Amino acid sequence: MLRADGSGWIGDEYGANAYHFNKDKQIDAVLPMPEALKPRNASGDLVFSSEVTPATGRRGNQGMEGLTLSPDGKKLIGLMQSAAVQDSGTATQGRFNTRLLVWDVSESDTPTTLSAEYVLQLPTFNDTGTGAANRTGAQSEIIALDDHRFLVLSRDGNGKGTTTANAPVFKSVLLLDLTGASNILGQYDAQGGDITPGAGTTLAPGITPISWVEAVNMLDTTQLAKLGLNLKSGATSDLNSLSEKWEGLSMLPTGTPNEYLLIVANDNDFLSNATKMAGLDGTTINTVDAVGASGGPVKNDTMFLTYRVSVTPVPEPGSTLLLAAGAASLLGFWRRRKGIR
């Protein structure tokens, strides 16, 4: 997140931190975080490795994945990718009670305290398309529409680039509204603080989570067919299949009042031999294609999906967001990007 002078903030999914950097792009501050979200082992020591599951705090590689600034520039909002260890139930479907943090940056870009904290219950689903939930739709990005409404990108792990043949079943943009949600700041923030006491997934009495609705269903086959895209997965996928990881979200004004382009982008995990990376020693690292149809190679290109959306300009809490054509219209814009990454 950038200020006009080039300074800003960046999230860290491993440390579960948010950092401030100055206009020279030097990190000069770590924003305050609840002790409950810092990864610690059974002895209470900090463990930032993604290879070690902590006893409490953020789970490996599931920290401060989403970071956004309110349009008025007064609030910085961070969203954990999924629930902290102590806030989870068993298996991946129990990781849905994640936390949203708010910092007041109206007077200082490096506040010394948090200003609010909320609980978001992420979607759960079955990754085969039927049966009881066995997965949580971990979030990958967040955009602030105002100081209480947000768009969040939530998804499954199916698609091109994986070895499973399960087709994608959940890739969506959610609309969140803080209206009526409980501010739990200071109540469950000590080391090991648990918003789901009893080792389950039921929230503690008195906690009302953030409300949300699905705003855009990225798996709408009618919309995808307009661009010749499909939902084939694993070894059945081809060049036009949706990839596994959709992790980028942005909005651009169209020039028409209240109308925007909502852009969703994937992370191709370097699964394309057309992608070139520079190693730390300056040498070029060659990459390989994903495994596609009949076990043959297929490029997992960087892709952008663009939706035209309309946002109702209602400043009062409790207002709603209207998306054009209900789930939005998919525009004919996508591309492959090759070269140095």
Short mmCIF file of C-alpha atoms in Angstrom, two decimals:
data_model
loop_
_atom_site.label_atom_id
_atom_site.label_comp_id
_atom_site.label_asym_id
_atom_site.label_seq_id
_atom_site.Cartn_x
_atom_site.Cartn_y
_atom_site.Cartn_z
CA MET A 1 0.00 0.00 0.00
CA LEU A 2 1.50 3.31 -1.14
CA ARG A 3 1.16 6.90 -0.04
CA ALA A 4 1.54 9.68 -2.60
CA ASP A 5 5.12 10.36 -1.46
CA GLY A 6 6.19 6.75 -2.16
CA SER A 7 6.08 5.54 1.44
CA GLY A 8 3.68 2.84 2.54
CA TRP A 9 3.15 -0.55 4.13
CA ILE A 10 3.69 -4.20 3.25
CA GLY A 11 2.33 -7.40 4.79
CA ASP A 12 4.39 -10.45 5.79
CA GLU A 13 2.64 -13.81 5.70
CA TYR A 14 5.51 -15.58 7.49
CA GLY A 15 6.01 -13.20 10.37
CA ALA A 16 2.32 -12.30 10.55
CA ASN A 17 3.51 -8.69 10.51
CA ALA A 18 2.81 -5.42 8.74
CA TYR A 19 5.78 -3.15 8.07
CA HIS A 20 6.03 0.53 7.21
CA PHE A 21 8.60 1.68 4.65
CA ASN A 22 9.72 5.23 3.93
CA LYS A 23 9.80 6.96 0.55
CA ASP A 24 13.26 5.48 -0.06
CA LYS A 25 11.69 2.01 0.32
CA GLN A 26 13.51 1.31 3.60
CA ILE A 27 11.55 -0.55 6.28
CA ASP A 28 11.52 1.70 9.32
CA ALA A 29 8.79 0.31 11.57
CA VAL A 30 6.90 -2.84 12.51
CA LEU A 31 3.27 -2.15 13.29
CA PRO A 32 1.83 -3.53 16.55
CA MET A 33 0.33 -7.01 16.36
CA PRO A 34 -1.61 -9.03 18.94
CA GLU A 35 0.62 -11.50 20.78
CA ALA A 36 -2.03 -14.11 19.98
CA LEU A 37 -1.09 -13.99 16.29
CA LYS A 38 2.69 -14.25 16.70
CA PRO A 39 3.90 -17.82 15.95
CA ARG A 40 5.30 -19.50 19.07
CA ASN A 41 6.27 -23.07 19.94
CA ALA A 42 5.15 -24.93 23.05
CA SER A 43 7.97 -23.26 25.01
CA GLY A 44 6.75 -19.82 24.04
CA ASP A 45 9.62 -19.08 21.65
CA LEU A 46 8.95 -17.30 18.37
CA VAL A 47 9.20 -19.63 15.34
CA PHE A 48 8.92 -17.90 11.97
CA SER A 49 9.76 -20.90 9.77
CA SER A 50 6.93 -22.03 7.50
CA GLU A 51 8.22 -25.60 7.90
CA VAL A 52 7.32 -25.70 11.61
CA THR A 53 3.72 -25.64 12.81
CA PRO A 54 3.61 -23.38 15.87
CA ALA A 55 1.68 -24.22 19.01
CA THR A 56 -0.12 -20.86 18.87
CA GLY A 57 -0.30 -17.92 16.50
CA ARG A 58 -0.36 -17.82 12.72
CA ARG A 59 0.02 -21.18 11.00
CA GLY A 60 2.83 -21.64 8.48
CA ASN A 61 2.59 -19.32 5.48
CA GLN A 62 -0.86 -18.11 6.57
CA GLY A 63 -0.06 -14.73 8.10
CA MET A 64 -0.69 -11.13 7.02
CA GLU A 65 -1.70 -11.98 3.44
CA GLY A 66 -4.04 -9.03 2.81
CA LEU A 67 -3.35 -5.35 3.46
CA THR A 68 -5.38 -2.34 2.31
CA LEU A 69 -5.83 1.37 3.02
CA SER A 70 -9.23 3.03 3.34
CA PRO A 71 -9.93 5.48 0.49
CA ASP A 72 -9.72 8.45 2.88
CA GLY A 73 -6.22 7.32 3.93
CA LYS A 74 -7.11 7.17 7.62
CA LYS A 75 -7.30 3.42 8.29
CA LEU A 76 -4.92 0.58 7.41
CA ILE A 77 -6.58 -2.84 7.41
CA GLY A 78 -4.82 -6.20 7.56
CA LEU A 79 -6.39 -9.65 7.14
CA MET A 80 -4.82 -12.95 8.16
CA GLN A 81 -4.91 -15.59 5.42
CA SER A 82 -6.69 -18.09 7.66
CA ALA A 83 -7.28 -18.77 11.35
CA ALA A 84 -4.50 -18.83 13.91
CA VAL A 85 -3.65 -22.26 15.29
CA GLN A 86 -5.51 -21.79 18.57
CA ASP A 87 -8.52 -20.28 16.76
CA SER A 88 -8.92 -23.39 14.56
CA GLY A 89 -10.68 -26.71 14.73
CA THR A 90 -9.28 -29.95 13.37
CA ALA A 91 -8.29 -30.37 9.70
CA THR A 92 -8.32 -27.63 7.07
CA GLN A 93 -12.08 -27.05 7.20
CA GLY A 94 -11.62 -25.79 10.77
CA ARG A 95 -9.39 -22.84 9.83
CA PHE A 96 -12.13 -20.40 8.93
CA ASN A 97 -12.21 -18.06 11.97
CA THR A 98 -9.59 -15.56 10.88
CA ARG A 99 -8.89 -12.06 12.21
CA LEU A 100 -9.07 -8.63 10.60
CA LEU A 101 -6.95 -5.87 12.17
CA VAL A 102 -7.31 -2.09 11.90
CA TRP A 103 -4.68 0.58 12.54
CA ASP A 104 -5.51 4.30 12.74
CA VAL A 105 -2.99 6.02 10.44
CA SER A 106 -4.76 9.39 10.31
CA GLU A 107 -2.09 11.09 12.43
CA SER A 108 0.89 8.74 12.12
CA ASP A 109 1.82 6.12 9.53
CA THR A 110 3.50 4.15 12.32
CA PRO A 111 0.86 3.87 15.07
CA THR A 112 1.86 2.30 18.36
CA THR A 113 -1.47 0.57 18.99
CA LEU A 114 -4.22 -1.18 17.07
CA SER A 115 -7.56 0.63 16.82
CA ALA A 116 -9.89 -2.34 16.17
CA GLU A 117 -10.00 -6.11 15.62
CA TYR A 118 -12.73 -8.29 14.12
CA VAL A 119 -13.42 -11.93 13.24
CA LEU A 120 -14.12 -13.06 9.69
CA GLN A 121 -15.54 -16.52 9.09
CA LEU A 122 -14.15 -17.65 5.73
CA PRO A 123 -16.12 -19.93 3.37
CA THR A 124 -15.79 -23.70 3.69
CA PHE A 125 -16.43 -26.27 0.95
CA ASN A 126 -15.65 -29.78 -0.28
CA ASP A 127 -12.85 -29.71 -2.85
CA THR A 128 -14.39 -32.60 -4.80
CA GLY A 129 -17.61 -30.63 -5.31
CA THR A 130 -19.80 -32.86 -3.14
CA GLY A 131 -19.97 -33.98 0.47
CA ALA A 132 -19.18 -32.39 3.80
CA ALA A 133 -16.79 -29.45 3.92
CA ASN A 134 -13.13 -30.48 3.98
CA ARG A 135 -11.42 -27.19 3.08
CA THR A 136 -11.39 -23.52 4.08
CA GLY A 137 -11.35 -20.84 1.39
CA ALA A 138 -8.26 -19.03 2.64
CA GLN A 139 -8.16 -15.39 1.54
CA SER A 140 -5.48 -13.96 -0.72
CA GLU A 141 -6.21 -10.22 -1.00
CA ILE A 142 -8.38 -7.42 0.36
CA ILE A 143 -9.52 -4.03 -1.01
CA ALA A 144 -11.19 -1.31 1.08
CA LEU A 145 -14.24 0.31 -0.55
CA ASP A 146 -14.66 2.67 2.40
CA ASP A 147 -13.99 2.45 6.15
CA HIS A 148 -16.34 -0.50 6.72
CA ARG A 149 -16.83 -2.35 3.40
CA PHE A 150 -14.20 -4.53 1.76
CA LEU A 151 -13.73 -6.93 -1.12
CA VAL A 152 -11.85 -10.14 -0.27
CA LEU A 153 -10.51 -12.77 -2.66
CA SER A 154 -11.19 -16.29 -1.33
CA ARG A 155 -10.45 -19.51 -3.21
CA ASP A 156 -9.83 -23.24 -3.30
CA GLY A 157 -6.56 -24.91 -4.36
CA ASN A 158 -7.86 -26.68 -7.47
CA GLY A 159 -6.92 -25.81 -11.04
CA LYS A 160 -4.07 -25.84 -13.52
CA GLY A 161 -0.71 -26.26 -11.86
CA THR A 162 -1.83 -28.90 -9.37
CA THR A 163 -1.59 -32.67 -9.63
CA THR A 164 -5.16 -33.30 -8.50
CA ALA A 165 -7.84 -33.84 -11.14
CA ASN A 166 -10.49 -32.13 -9.00
CA ALA A 167 -11.99 -29.21 -10.89
CA PRO A 168 -12.12 -25.79 -9.18
CA VAL A 169 -15.18 -25.52 -6.94
CA PHE A 170 -14.73 -22.17 -5.15
CA LYS A 171 -12.97 -19.03 -6.35
CA SER A 172 -14.89 -15.91 -5.37
CA VAL A 173 -14.68 -12.26 -4.43
CA LEU A 174 -16.56 -11.63 -1.18
CA LEU A 175 -18.15 -8.38 -0.03
CA LEU A 176 -17.57 -7.74 3.68
CA ASP A 177 -19.38 -5.26 5.92
CA LEU A 178 -18.18 -4.44 9.44
CA THR A 179 -21.59 -3.08 10.45
CA GLY A 180 -22.76 -4.99 13.53
CA ALA A 181 -19.54 -7.00 13.93
CA SER A 182 -17.88 -7.22 17.36
CA ASN A 183 -14.68 -5.28 18.00
CA ILE A 184 -12.72 -7.81 20.06
CA LEU A 185 -9.59 -5.67 20.50
CA GLY A 186 -7.83 -6.50 23.77
CA GLN A 187 -10.07 -9.43 24.67
CA TYR A 188 -8.24 -12.37 23.07
CA ASP A 189 -4.91 -10.78 22.21
CA ALA A 190 -2.58 -12.25 24.83
CA GLN A 191 -0.26 -15.09 23.85
CA GLY A 192 -2.47 -18.10 23.09
CA GLY A 193 -5.63 -15.98 23.17
CA ASP A 194 -8.41 -18.16 21.73
CA ILE A 195 -11.59 -16.79 20.14
CA THR A 196 -12.90 -20.38 19.93
CA PRO A 197 -12.48 -21.76 23.45
CA GLY A 198 -12.88 -25.50 23.85
CA ALA A 199 -10.66 -26.46 20.90
CA GLY A 200 -13.56 -26.20 18.48
CA THR A 201 -14.70 -23.68 15.88
CA THR A 202 -17.58 -22.09 17.79
CA LEU A 203 -16.88 -18.45 18.58
CA ALA A 204 -16.83 -17.34 22.19
CA PRO A 205 -20.15 -15.94 23.44
CA GLY A 206 -20.62 -12.31 22.50
CA ILE A 207 -18.55 -12.38 19.30
CA THR A 208 -20.49 -11.42 16.18
CA PRO A 209 -18.39 -12.06 13.06
CA ILE A 210 -18.16 -9.81 10.00
CA SER A 211 -21.05 -10.32 7.60
CA TRP A 212 -20.33 -11.12 3.95
CA VAL A 213 -21.95 -12.12 0.69
CA GLU A 214 -20.49 -13.48 -2.53
CA ALA A 215 -19.97 -10.57 -4.93
CA VAL A 216 -18.28 -12.31 -7.88
CA ASN A 217 -18.25 -16.01 -8.71
CA MET A 218 -15.10 -16.52 -10.77
CA LEU A 219 -16.24 -20.03 -11.77
CA ASP A 220 -19.32 -18.88 -13.70
CA THR A 221 -18.93 -21.13 -16.76
CA THR A 222 -21.17 -18.95 -18.94
CA GLN A 223 -18.92 -15.95 -18.35
CA LEU A 224 -15.71 -17.95 -18.73
CA ALA A 225 -16.92 -19.45 -22.01
CA LYS A 226 -16.99 -15.95 -23.54
CA LEU A 227 -13.19 -16.07 -23.47
CA GLY A 228 -12.83 -19.78 -24.22
CA LEU A 229 -11.70 -20.49 -20.64
CA ASN A 230 -12.45 -23.76 -18.84
CA LEU A 231 -12.26 -25.45 -15.44
CA LYS A 232 -10.13 -28.45 -16.34
CA SER A 233 -7.60 -29.33 -13.65
CA GLY A 234 -4.38 -31.23 -13.09
CA ALA A 235 -3.44 -33.59 -15.91
CA THR A 236 -6.66 -32.70 -17.78
CA SER A 237 -5.83 -28.98 -18.01
CA ASP A 238 -4.84 -27.06 -21.11
CA LEU A 239 -3.61 -23.56 -21.99
CA ASN A 240 -7.06 -22.05 -21.39
CA SER A 241 -7.74 -23.66 -18.00
CA LEU A 242 -8.01 -21.51 -14.87
CA SER A 243 -4.96 -21.90 -12.68
CA GLU A 244 -4.93 -22.85 -9.02
CA LYS A 245 -3.79 -19.66 -7.30
CA TRP A 246 -5.70 -16.41 -7.77
CA GLU A 247 -4.06 -13.94 -5.40
CA GLY A 248 -4.21 -10.42 -6.87
CA LEU A 249 -7.11 -7.99 -6.64
CA SER A 250 -7.33 -4.37 -7.78
CA MET A 251 -9.91 -1.77 -8.88
CA LEU A 252 -9.61 0.95 -11.51
CA PRO A 253 -12.15 3.70 -12.35
CA THR A 254 -13.60 3.54 -15.86
CA GLY A 255 -14.40 7.25 -16.10
CA THR A 256 -18.12 6.57 -15.66
CA PRO A 257 -19.43 7.66 -12.24
CA ASN A 258 -19.54 4.79 -9.70
CA GLU A 259 -18.22 2.29 -12.25
CA TYR A 260 -14.95 0.37 -11.90
CA LEU A 261 -12.94 -2.43 -13.40
CA LEU A 262 -12.30 -5.16 -10.85
CA ILE A 263 -9.13 -6.98 -11.87
CA VAL A 264 -8.24 -10.42 -10.50
CA ALA A 265 -4.79 -11.88 -11.23
CA ASN A 266 -3.23 -15.27 -10.65
CA ASP A 267 0.09 -16.42 -9.21
CA ASN A 268 1.44 -18.92 -11.73
CA ASP A 269 4.07 -20.33 -9.32
CA PHE A 270 6.62 -19.95 -12.15
CA LEU A 271 5.08 -22.97 -13.89
CA SER A 272 5.95 -21.87 -17.42
CA ASN A 273 9.23 -22.39 -19.24
CA ALA A 274 8.70 -18.96 -20.82
CA THR A 275 9.23 -17.40 -17.37
CA LYS A 276 12.78 -16.45 -16.47
CA MET A 277 13.95 -15.62 -12.96
CA ALA A 278 17.17 -14.02 -11.78
CA GLY A 279 18.84 -15.86 -8.90
CA LEU A 280 20.48 -14.13 -5.95
CA ASP A 281 23.87 -14.62 -7.62
CA GLY A 282 22.63 -13.00 -10.83
CA THR A 283 22.31 -16.21 -12.82
CA THR A 284 19.16 -17.05 -14.75
CA ILE A 285 16.90 -19.73 -13.28
CA ASN A 286 14.99 -21.74 -15.86
CA THR A 287 11.48 -22.86 -14.99
CA VAL A 288 9.29 -25.70 -16.25
CA ASP A 289 5.74 -25.98 -17.53
CA ALA A 290 2.89 -27.40 -15.50
CA VAL A 291 1.71 -30.93 -16.16
CA GLY A 292 -1.30 -30.81 -18.45
CA ALA A 293 -3.49 -33.01 -20.60
CA SER A 294 -2.29 -36.60 -21.01
CA GLY A 295 0.65 -35.82 -18.78
CA GLY A 296 2.18 -33.45 -21.31
CA PRO A 297 3.49 -29.95 -20.51
CA VAL A 298 1.22 -26.90 -20.52
CA LYS A 299 2.13 -23.31 -19.69
CA ASN A 300 0.58 -21.84 -16.55
CA ASP A 301 0.58 -18.26 -17.80
CA THR A 302 0.03 -15.14 -15.77
CA MET A 303 -3.60 -14.22 -16.42
CA PHE A 304 -5.91 -11.31 -15.60
CA LEU A 305 -9.70 -11.53 -15.37
CA THR A 306 -11.49 -8.19 -15.53
CA TYR A 307 -15.03 -7.50 -14.33
CA ARG A 308 -17.06 -4.31 -14.76
CA VAL A 309 -18.68 -3.41 -11.44
CA SER A 310 -20.84 -0.62 -10.07
CA VAL A 311 -20.43 0.66 -6.51
CA THR A 312 -23.26 2.54 -4.81
CA PRO A 313 -21.91 5.79 -3.32
CA VAL A 314 -23.64 5.52 0.05
CA PRO A 315 -21.47 6.95 2.87
CA GLU A 316 -23.57 5.71 5.77
CA PRO A 317 -22.82 2.42 7.59
CA GLY A 318 -25.09 -0.43 6.61
CA SER A 319 -25.13 0.44 2.92
CA THR A 320 -24.73 -2.17 0.23
CA LEU A 321 -22.53 -2.71 -2.78
CA LEU A 322 -24.21 -3.33 -6.09
CA LEU A 323 -22.31 -5.26 -8.74
CA ALA A 324 -23.31 -4.92 -12.37
CA ALA A 325 -25.40 -7.85 -13.61
CA GLY A 326 -25.46 -9.38 -10.11
CA ALA A 327 -22.26 -11.39 -10.26
CA ALA A 328 -20.62 -8.87 -12.64
CA SER A 329 -19.76 -9.27 -16.27
CA LEU A 330 -16.51 -10.81 -17.39
CA LEU A 331 -14.81 -8.66 -19.99
CA GLY A 332 -12.80 -10.02 -22.87
CA PHE A 333 -9.42 -9.17 -21.42
CA TRP A 334 -6.74 -11.65 -20.49
CA ARG A 335 -3.16 -12.07 -21.49
CA ARG A 336 0.02 -14.06 -21.06
CA ARG A 337 3.07 -12.30 -19.75
CA LYS A 338 6.52 -13.58 -20.58
CA GLY A 339 10.01 -12.44 -19.70
CA ILE A 340 11.91 -11.67 -16.54
CA ARG A 341 9.99 -12.09 -13.32
#
